[in-house]
C-alpha cells in the first residue's frame, strides 16, 4: 500500500478523491487538505507520505512557490502537480521549483490510481501525455540549420545561429534550447562573437547597427 496526500481547494473533487482512495487496495490517502499551510500543520512523520498531489491554483493563488515547503516536510516524496493548467510557462515553473510530475485532471480516478501505483513502484514519472510532449519540446534542443551569415562571414555556423536568435530577442535560456548547449556554452560562443566583431557588449552591436 502506497501512502499519498492531496492538497486541493475544490471541496467536491477533494471529497471524491478521498472517497475513491478509501476503497483502494493500492493507494492509501492519509492526508487531504485544502492548502499548503494546512498540509504543513497537519502532516506527521508517521504518515510516511510517498506522493503529494498538489493543485497548481489554490484559492486563486499559485501553489508552485510553496513546493519547497512541502519538500521540507516530506523530502523523499514525489510532488505531482494535479491541475487543468497546461501552459508551458506554468509547467516549466513547477518542474524548476521541484515538482516531480505534472498531471492534467483528465484521468478517471481508476486510471489515476493505477498511474500513481506504477510511479511509486518505480515505473516512471507521472506526466500526462500532452504535458510530456511539451516538456520534450521545451527541454530537447530544436536544432535550426543556419548558414554562415554574409553579414558576418568570419563567424561560424553556430555563432551565426546565436546572432540570429539574439536579433529575435531570445534570452540565453531560450538560446540553449534552440542551439543545444548549456548556458555556459552560450556565454562562451557570445564571447567569441564579440572578440571576432571587436566589440565588448550587445549594446555595442546596437550602436554599430549590427541589429
mmCIF file of C-alpha atoms in Angstrom:
data_model
loop_
_atom_site.group_PDB
_atom_site.id
_atom_site.type_symbol
_atom_site.label_atom_id
_atom_site.label_comp_id
_atom_site.label_asym_id
_atom_site.label_seq_id
_atom_site.Cartn_x
_atom_site.Cartn_y
_atom_site.Cartn_z
ATOM 1 C CA UNK A 1 0.000 0.000 0.000
ATOM 2 C CA UNK A 2 1.332 3.423 -1.016
ATOM 3 C CA UNK A 3 0.604 6.478 1.133
ATOM 4 C CA UNK A 4 -0.296 9.744 -0.576
ATOM 5 C CA UNK A 5 -1.534 13.205 0.404
ATOM 6 C CA UNK A 6 -3.831 15.502 -1.548
ATOM 7 C CA UNK A 7 -3.783 19.305 -1.499
ATOM 8 C CA UNK A 8 -6.870 20.513 -3.363
ATOM 9 C CA UNK A 9 -9.129 23.528 -2.789
ATOM 10 C CA UNK A 10 -12.140 22.169 -4.706
ATOM 11 C CA UNK A 11 -14.286 20.607 -1.984
ATOM 12 C CA UNK A 12 -16.239 18.343 -4.348
ATOM 13 C CA UNK A 13 -13.120 16.986 -6.017
ATOM 14 C CA UNK A 14 -11.338 16.670 -2.684
ATOM 15 C CA UNK A 15 -14.131 14.518 -1.271
ATOM 16 C CA UNK A 16 -14.426 12.461 -4.448
ATOM 17 C CA UNK A 17 -10.702 11.674 -4.461
ATOM 18 C CA UNK A 18 -10.740 10.862 -0.753
ATOM 19 C CA UNK A 19 -13.718 8.513 -1.175
ATOM 20 C CA UNK A 20 -12.113 6.769 -4.126
ATOM 21 C CA UNK A 21 -8.814 6.080 -2.383
ATOM 22 C CA UNK A 22 -10.646 4.967 0.771
ATOM 23 C CA UNK A 23 -11.703 1.890 -1.230
ATOM 24 C CA UNK A 24 -8.342 1.323 -2.905
ATOM 25 C CA UNK A 25 -6.179 -1.713 -2.242
ATOM 26 C CA UNK A 26 -3.084 0.004 -3.692
ATOM 27 C CA UNK A 27 -3.135 3.633 -2.570
ATOM 28 C CA UNK A 28 -4.000 4.991 0.851
ATOM 29 C CA UNK A 29 -4.787 8.699 1.090
ATOM 30 C CA UNK A 30 -3.511 9.551 4.575
ATOM 31 C CA UNK A 31 -3.968 13.328 4.427
ATOM 32 C CA UNK A 32 -6.418 15.524 2.474
ATOM 33 C CA UNK A 33 -6.243 19.288 2.928
ATOM 34 C CA UNK A 34 -7.228 22.432 1.066
ATOM 35 C CA UNK A 35 -3.936 24.362 1.107
ATOM 36 C CA UNK A 36 -0.219 24.047 1.771
ATOM 37 C CA UNK A 37 -0.410 25.715 5.183
ATOM 38 C CA UNK A 38 -2.764 23.004 6.425
ATOM 39 C CA UNK A 39 -0.545 20.323 4.931
ATOM 40 C CA UNK A 40 2.396 21.661 6.930
ATOM 41 C CA UNK A 41 0.219 21.976 10.050
ATOM 42 C CA UNK A 42 -1.368 18.520 9.986
ATOM 43 C CA UNK A 43 1.344 16.382 8.421
ATOM 44 C CA UNK A 44 3.061 13.919 10.733
ATOM 45 C CA UNK A 45 6.125 11.809 10.027
ATOM 46 C CA UNK A 46 4.316 8.553 10.864
ATOM 47 C CA UNK A 47 2.042 9.142 7.842
ATOM 48 C CA UNK A 48 5.001 8.160 5.638
ATOM 49 C CA UNK A 49 3.716 10.184 2.666
ATOM 50 C CA UNK A 50 5.288 8.948 -0.575
ATOM 51 C CA UNK A 51 3.484 11.227 -3.031
ATOM 52 C CA UNK A 52 1.651 14.543 -2.851
ATOM 53 C CA UNK A 53 -0.990 15.510 -5.405
ATOM 54 C CA UNK A 54 -0.881 19.307 -5.490
ATOM 55 C CA UNK A 55 -3.299 21.577 -7.345
ATOM 56 C CA UNK A 56 -1.468 24.411 -9.108
ATOM 57 C CA UNK A 57 -4.018 27.067 -8.157
ATOM 58 C CA UNK A 58 -5.272 27.128 -4.583
ATOM 59 C CA UNK A 59 -7.866 29.813 -3.936
ATOM 60 C CA UNK A 60 -6.650 31.785 -6.963
ATOM 61 C CA UNK A 61 -3.028 31.713 -5.766
ATOM 62 C CA UNK A 62 -0.225 29.659 -7.324
ATOM 63 C CA UNK A 63 0.986 26.820 -5.125
ATOM 64 C CA UNK A 64 4.241 26.495 -7.061
ATOM 65 C CA UNK A 65 6.321 28.810 -4.789
ATOM 66 C CA UNK A 66 5.287 26.597 -1.853
ATOM 67 C CA UNK A 67 6.660 23.366 -3.302
ATOM 68 C CA UNK A 68 9.900 23.764 -1.253
ATOM 69 C CA UNK A 69 7.779 23.950 1.946
ATOM 70 C CA UNK A 70 6.240 20.595 1.093
ATOM 71 C CA UNK A 71 9.659 19.143 0.274
ATOM 72 C CA UNK A 72 10.936 20.205 3.684
ATOM 73 C CA UNK A 73 8.195 18.152 5.340
ATOM 74 C CA UNK A 74 8.369 15.158 3.002
ATOM 75 C CA UNK A 75 11.835 15.295 1.378
ATOM 76 C CA UNK A 76 11.579 11.839 -0.173
ATOM 77 C CA UNK A 77 8.047 12.170 -1.547
ATOM 78 C CA UNK A 78 7.049 12.729 -5.158
ATOM 79 C CA UNK A 79 5.406 16.136 -5.679
ATOM 80 C CA UNK A 80 2.936 15.847 -8.551
ATOM 81 C CA UNK A 81 1.010 18.846 -9.855
ATOM 82 C CA UNK A 82 -2.653 17.966 -10.452
ATOM 83 C CA UNK A 83 -4.356 20.667 -12.486
ATOM 84 C CA UNK A 84 -6.170 21.861 -15.598
ATOM 85 C CA UNK A 85 -3.398 24.339 -16.427
ATOM 86 C CA UNK A 86 -1.312 23.140 -19.358
ATOM 87 C CA UNK A 87 0.635 26.219 -20.473
ATOM 88 C CA UNK A 88 4.378 25.741 -20.928
ATOM 89 C CA UNK A 89 5.379 28.521 -18.516
ATOM 90 C CA UNK A 90 3.432 27.002 -15.606
ATOM 91 C CA UNK A 91 4.816 23.538 -16.360
ATOM 92 C CA UNK A 92 8.365 24.894 -16.507
ATOM 93 C CA UNK A 93 7.977 26.839 -13.250
ATOM 94 C CA UNK A 94 6.576 23.812 -11.435
ATOM 95 C CA UNK A 95 9.372 21.496 -12.569
ATOM 96 C CA UNK A 96 12.055 24.083 -11.808
ATOM 97 C CA UNK A 97 10.630 24.562 -8.308
ATOM 98 C CA UNK A 98 10.889 20.862 -7.534
ATOM 99 C CA UNK A 99 7.775 19.120 -8.888
ATOM 100 C CA UNK A 100 8.447 15.527 -9.984
ATOM 101 C CA UNK A 101 5.338 15.126 -12.113
ATOM 102 C CA UNK A 102 2.529 17.010 -13.799
ATOM 103 C CA UNK A 103 -0.919 15.522 -14.377
ATOM 104 C CA UNK A 104 -3.928 17.090 -16.015
ATOM 105 C CA UNK A 105 -7.290 16.486 -14.413
ATOM 106 C CA UNK A 106 -8.480 14.485 -17.387
ATOM 107 C CA UNK A 107 -7.851 10.993 -15.990
ATOM 108 C CA UNK A 108 -10.601 8.987 -14.344
ATOM 109 C CA UNK A 109 -9.876 8.019 -10.756
ATOM 110 C CA UNK A 110 -9.121 4.376 -11.580
ATOM 111 C CA UNK A 111 -6.522 5.426 -14.140
ATOM 112 C CA UNK A 112 -5.092 7.990 -11.714
ATOM 113 C CA UNK A 113 -4.760 5.295 -9.055
ATOM 114 C CA UNK A 114 -3.007 2.901 -11.436
ATOM 115 C CA UNK A 115 -0.567 5.565 -12.585
ATOM 116 C CA UNK A 116 0.263 6.581 -9.014
ATOM 117 C CA UNK A 117 0.882 2.948 -8.059
ATOM 118 C CA UNK A 118 3.051 2.420 -11.150
ATOM 119 C CA UNK A 119 5.141 5.515 -10.441
ATOM 120 C CA UNK A 120 5.675 4.614 -6.802
ATOM 121 C CA UNK A 121 6.688 1.148 -7.956
ATOM 122 C CA UNK A 122 9.480 2.753 -9.955
ATOM 123 C CA UNK A 123 7.853 2.678 -13.386
ATOM 124 C CA UNK A 124 8.494 6.261 -14.474
ATOM 125 C CA UNK A 125 7.385 9.815 -13.760
ATOM 126 C CA UNK A 126 3.781 10.959 -13.594
ATOM 127 C CA UNK A 127 3.269 13.086 -16.698
ATOM 128 C CA UNK A 128 0.137 13.404 -18.764
ATOM 129 C CA UNK A 129 0.915 12.611 -22.441
ATOM 130 C CA UNK A 130 0.145 16.185 -23.515
ATOM 131 C CA UNK A 131 2.452 17.518 -20.795
ATOM 132 C CA UNK A 132 5.230 15.084 -21.716
ATOM 133 C CA UNK A 133 5.187 16.406 -25.277
ATOM 134 C CA UNK A 134 5.527 19.979 -24.056
ATOM 135 C CA UNK A 135 8.355 19.065 -21.705
ATOM 136 C CA UNK A 136 10.236 17.325 -24.510
ATOM 137 C CA UNK A 137 9.656 20.258 -26.844
ATOM 138 C CA UNK A 138 10.869 22.716 -24.208
ATOM 139 C CA UNK A 139 13.945 20.869 -22.996
ATOM 140 C CA UNK A 140 15.128 18.942 -26.044
ATOM 141 C CA UNK A 141 17.114 21.193 -28.374
ATOM 142 C CA UNK A 142 15.414 22.138 -31.630
ATOM 143 C CA UNK A 143 18.339 22.490 -33.978
ATOM 144 C CA UNK A 144 17.925 25.152 -36.614
ATOM 145 C CA UNK A 145 20.161 24.906 -39.614
ATOM 146 C CA UNK A 146 21.581 28.346 -40.304
ATOM 147 C CA UNK A 147 24.136 29.085 -42.985
ATOM 148 C CA UNK A 148 27.043 31.405 -42.152
ATOM 149 C CA UNK A 149 25.814 34.954 -42.253
ATOM 150 C CA UNK A 150 27.041 37.007 -45.243
ATOM 151 C CA UNK A 151 26.902 39.993 -42.877
ATOM 152 C CA UNK A 152 29.416 38.306 -40.569
ATOM 153 C CA UNK A 153 31.468 35.983 -42.791
ATOM 154 C CA UNK A 154 34.081 35.336 -40.087
ATOM 155 C CA UNK A 155 31.505 33.771 -37.729
ATOM 156 C CA UNK A 156 30.918 30.021 -37.577
ATOM 157 C CA UNK A 157 27.526 28.486 -38.363
ATOM 158 C CA UNK A 158 26.791 28.113 -34.636
ATOM 159 C CA UNK A 159 27.809 31.709 -33.957
ATOM 160 C CA UNK A 160 25.645 32.935 -36.835
ATOM 161 C CA UNK A 161 22.748 30.976 -35.344
ATOM 162 C CA UNK A 162 23.238 32.627 -31.964
ATOM 163 C CA UNK A 163 23.432 36.078 -33.569
ATOM 164 C CA UNK A 164 20.123 35.386 -35.329
ATOM 165 C CA UNK A 165 18.486 34.304 -32.077
ATOM 166 C CA UNK A 166 19.773 37.433 -30.341
ATOM 167 C CA UNK A 167 18.258 39.508 -33.136
ATOM 168 C CA UNK A 168 14.929 37.796 -32.447
ATOM 169 C CA UNK A 169 15.150 38.802 -28.791
ATOM 170 C CA UNK A 170 15.891 35.333 -27.401
ATOM 171 C CA UNK A 171 17.213 35.040 -23.855
ATOM 172 C CA UNK A 172 20.287 32.960 -23.025
ATOM 173 C CA UNK A 173 17.993 30.216 -21.678
ATOM 174 C CA UNK A 174 15.945 30.175 -24.874
ATOM 175 C CA UNK A 175 19.143 30.019 -26.929
ATOM 176 C CA UNK A 176 20.235 26.900 -25.033
ATOM 177 C CA UNK A 177 17.062 25.064 -26.086
ATOM 178 C CA UNK A 178 17.455 26.039 -29.742
ATOM 179 C CA UNK A 179 21.185 25.530 -30.113
ATOM 180 C CA UNK A 180 21.720 22.577 -27.803
ATOM 181 C CA UNK A 181 24.411 23.922 -25.491
ATOM 182 C CA UNK A 182 24.498 24.899 -21.835
ATOM 183 C CA UNK A 183 24.190 28.440 -20.507
ATOM 184 C CA UNK A 184 27.976 28.485 -20.097
ATOM 185 C CA UNK A 185 28.295 27.284 -23.688
ATOM 186 C CA UNK A 186 26.126 30.171 -24.880
ATOM 187 C CA UNK A 187 28.275 32.611 -22.920
ATOM 188 C CA UNK A 188 31.415 31.081 -24.457
ATOM 189 C CA UNK A 189 30.099 31.475 -28.008
ATOM 190 C CA UNK A 190 28.943 35.041 -27.392
ATOM 191 C CA UNK A 191 32.375 35.895 -26.000
ATOM 192 C CA UNK A 192 33.918 34.576 -29.215
ATOM 193 C CA UNK A 193 31.401 36.540 -31.304
ATOM 194 C CA UNK A 194 32.307 39.758 -29.517
ATOM 195 C CA UNK A 195 36.015 39.036 -29.979
ATOM 196 C CA UNK A 196 35.612 38.418 -33.718
ATOM 197 C CA UNK A 197 33.479 41.527 -34.164
ATOM 198 C CA UNK A 198 35.848 43.531 -31.949
ATOM 199 C CA UNK A 199 33.115 44.642 -29.566
ATOM 200 C CA UNK A 200 32.534 44.129 -25.860
ATOM 201 C CA UNK A 201 28.766 44.045 -25.382
ATOM 202 C CA UNK A 202 25.371 43.630 -27.013
ATOM 203 C CA UNK A 203 24.939 47.360 -26.574
ATOM 204 C CA UNK A 204 27.833 47.931 -28.968
ATOM 205 C CA UNK A 205 26.061 45.753 -31.512
ATOM 206 C CA UNK A 206 23.126 48.125 -31.353
ATOM 207 C CA UNK A 207 25.366 51.174 -31.613
ATOM 208 C CA UNK A 208 27.049 49.791 -34.693
ATOM 209 C CA UNK A 209 23.651 48.959 -36.209
ATOM 210 C CA UNK A 210 24.608 45.326 -36.297
ATOM 211 C CA UNK A 211 20.985 44.550 -35.476
#
